[in-house]
PDB file of C-alpha atoms in Angstrom:
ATOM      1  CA  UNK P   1      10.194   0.114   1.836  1.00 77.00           C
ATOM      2  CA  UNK P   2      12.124   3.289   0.836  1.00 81.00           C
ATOM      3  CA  UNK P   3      13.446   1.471  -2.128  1.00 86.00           C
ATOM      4  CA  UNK P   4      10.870  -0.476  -3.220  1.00 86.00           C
ATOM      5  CA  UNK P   5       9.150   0.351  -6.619  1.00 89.00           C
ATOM      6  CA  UNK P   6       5.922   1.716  -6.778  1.00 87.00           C
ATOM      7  CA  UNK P   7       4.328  -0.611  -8.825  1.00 88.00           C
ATOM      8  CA  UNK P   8       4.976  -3.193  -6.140  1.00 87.00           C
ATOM      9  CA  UNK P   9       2.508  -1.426  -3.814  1.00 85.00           C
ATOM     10  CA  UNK P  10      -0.973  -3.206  -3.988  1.00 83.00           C
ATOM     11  CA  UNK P  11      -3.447  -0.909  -5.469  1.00 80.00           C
ATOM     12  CA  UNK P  12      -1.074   1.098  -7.804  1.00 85.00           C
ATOM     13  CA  UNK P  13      -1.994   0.171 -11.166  1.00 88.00           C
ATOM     14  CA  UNK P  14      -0.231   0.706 -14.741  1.00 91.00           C
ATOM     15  CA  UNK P  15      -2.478   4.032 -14.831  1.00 88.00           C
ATOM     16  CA  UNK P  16      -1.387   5.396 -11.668  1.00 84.00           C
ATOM     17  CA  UNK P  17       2.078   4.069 -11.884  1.00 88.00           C
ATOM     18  CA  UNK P  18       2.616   6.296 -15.209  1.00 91.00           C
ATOM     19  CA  UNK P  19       0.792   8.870 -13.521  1.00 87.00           C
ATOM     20  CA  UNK P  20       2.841   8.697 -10.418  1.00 88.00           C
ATOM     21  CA  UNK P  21       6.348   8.242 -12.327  1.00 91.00           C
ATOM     22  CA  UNK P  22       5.231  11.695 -14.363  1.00 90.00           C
ATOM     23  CA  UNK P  23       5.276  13.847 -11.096  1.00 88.00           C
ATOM     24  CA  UNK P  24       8.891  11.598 -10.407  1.00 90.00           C
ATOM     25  CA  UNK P  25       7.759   9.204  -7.768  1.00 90.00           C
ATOM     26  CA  UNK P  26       8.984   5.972  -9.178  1.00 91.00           C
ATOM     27  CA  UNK P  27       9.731   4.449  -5.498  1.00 90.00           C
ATOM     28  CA  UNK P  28       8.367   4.754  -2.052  1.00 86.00           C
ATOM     29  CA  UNK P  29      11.217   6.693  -0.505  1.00 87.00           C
ATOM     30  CA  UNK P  30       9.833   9.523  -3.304  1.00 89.00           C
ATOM     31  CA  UNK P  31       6.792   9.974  -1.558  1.00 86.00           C
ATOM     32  CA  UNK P  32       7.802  11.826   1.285  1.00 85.00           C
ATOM     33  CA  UNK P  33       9.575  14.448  -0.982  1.00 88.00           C
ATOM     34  CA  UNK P  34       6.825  14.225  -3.059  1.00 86.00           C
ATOM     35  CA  UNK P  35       4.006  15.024  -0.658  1.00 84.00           C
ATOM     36  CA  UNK P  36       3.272  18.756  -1.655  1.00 86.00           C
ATOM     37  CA  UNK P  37       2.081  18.018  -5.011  1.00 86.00           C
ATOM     38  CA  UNK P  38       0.369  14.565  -3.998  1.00 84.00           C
ATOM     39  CA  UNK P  39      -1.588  16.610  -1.480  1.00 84.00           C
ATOM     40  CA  UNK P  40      -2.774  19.059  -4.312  1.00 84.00           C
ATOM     41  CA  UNK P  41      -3.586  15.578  -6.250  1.00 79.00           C
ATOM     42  CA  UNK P  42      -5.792  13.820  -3.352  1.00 72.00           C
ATOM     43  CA  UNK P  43      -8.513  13.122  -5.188  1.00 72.00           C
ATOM     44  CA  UNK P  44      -6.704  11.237  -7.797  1.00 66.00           C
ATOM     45  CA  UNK P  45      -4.362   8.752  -5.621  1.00 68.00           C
ATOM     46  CA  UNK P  46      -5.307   9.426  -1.706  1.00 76.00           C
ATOM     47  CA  UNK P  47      -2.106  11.059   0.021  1.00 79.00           C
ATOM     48  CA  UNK P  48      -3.091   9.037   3.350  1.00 80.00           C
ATOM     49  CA  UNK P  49      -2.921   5.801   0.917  1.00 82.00           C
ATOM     50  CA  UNK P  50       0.501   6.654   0.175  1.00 83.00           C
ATOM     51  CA  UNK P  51       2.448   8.268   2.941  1.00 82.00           C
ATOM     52  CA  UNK P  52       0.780   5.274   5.485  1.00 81.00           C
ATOM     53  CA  UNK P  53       2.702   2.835   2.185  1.00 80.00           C
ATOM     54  CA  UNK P  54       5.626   5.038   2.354  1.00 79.00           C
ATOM     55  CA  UNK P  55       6.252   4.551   6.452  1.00 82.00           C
ATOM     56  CA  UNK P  56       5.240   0.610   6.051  1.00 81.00           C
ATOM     57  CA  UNK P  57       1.795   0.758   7.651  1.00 81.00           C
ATOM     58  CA  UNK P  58      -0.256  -1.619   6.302  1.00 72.00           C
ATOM     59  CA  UNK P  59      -4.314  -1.474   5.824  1.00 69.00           C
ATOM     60  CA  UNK P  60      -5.715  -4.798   6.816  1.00 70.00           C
ATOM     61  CA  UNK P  61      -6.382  -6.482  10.203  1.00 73.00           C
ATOM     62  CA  UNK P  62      -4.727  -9.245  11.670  1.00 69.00           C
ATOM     63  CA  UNK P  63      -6.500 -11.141  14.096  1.00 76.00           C
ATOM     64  CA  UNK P  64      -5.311 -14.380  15.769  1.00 77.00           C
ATOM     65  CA  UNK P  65      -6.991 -17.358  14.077  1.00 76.00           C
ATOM     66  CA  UNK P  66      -9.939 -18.889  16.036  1.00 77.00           C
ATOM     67  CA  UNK P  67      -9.894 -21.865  16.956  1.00 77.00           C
ATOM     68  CA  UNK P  68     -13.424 -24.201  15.864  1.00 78.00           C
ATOM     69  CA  UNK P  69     -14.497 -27.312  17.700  1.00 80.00           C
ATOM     70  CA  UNK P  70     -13.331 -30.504  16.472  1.00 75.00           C
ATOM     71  CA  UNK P  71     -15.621 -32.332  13.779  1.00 76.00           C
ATOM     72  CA  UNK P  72     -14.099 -35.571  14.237  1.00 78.00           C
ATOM     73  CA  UNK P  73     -11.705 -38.097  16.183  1.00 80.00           C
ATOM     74  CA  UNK P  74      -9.457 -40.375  13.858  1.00 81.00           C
ATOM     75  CA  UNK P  75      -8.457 -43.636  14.810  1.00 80.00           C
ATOM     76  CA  UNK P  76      -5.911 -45.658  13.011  1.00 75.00           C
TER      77      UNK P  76
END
């Protein structure tokens, strides 16, 4: 993750990207040393957003599929 490019990230845009590259975050290791002036920029990217990207957490659930009864019985 430390190297990957910011634009890779789902949810950063071109708009943010340029944004982002402007302040000279251009990857995800540039976060972290980054963080001051993110945190005076919250309202424009969310500095939770991108320090939980930077350590690799991700947002969404994964839950273990559930299993559904069986519709039918094949017989060949």
């Amino acid at each position: 993750m430390h190297s990957l490019s910011i634009r890779k990230v789902p949810g950063i845009g071109r708009v943010n990207e340029r944004i982002l590259e402007s302040i000279g975050v251009k990857t995800c290791g540039d976060i972290h040393r980054e963080r001051a002036v993110l945190y005076l920029m919250d309202k424009q990217f969310g500095v939770h957003f991108l320090l939980r990207t930077y350590l690799g957490i991700a947002s969404n659930v994964v839950q273990p599929h559930a299993r559904e009864e069986r519709k039918s019985i094949g017989s060949e």
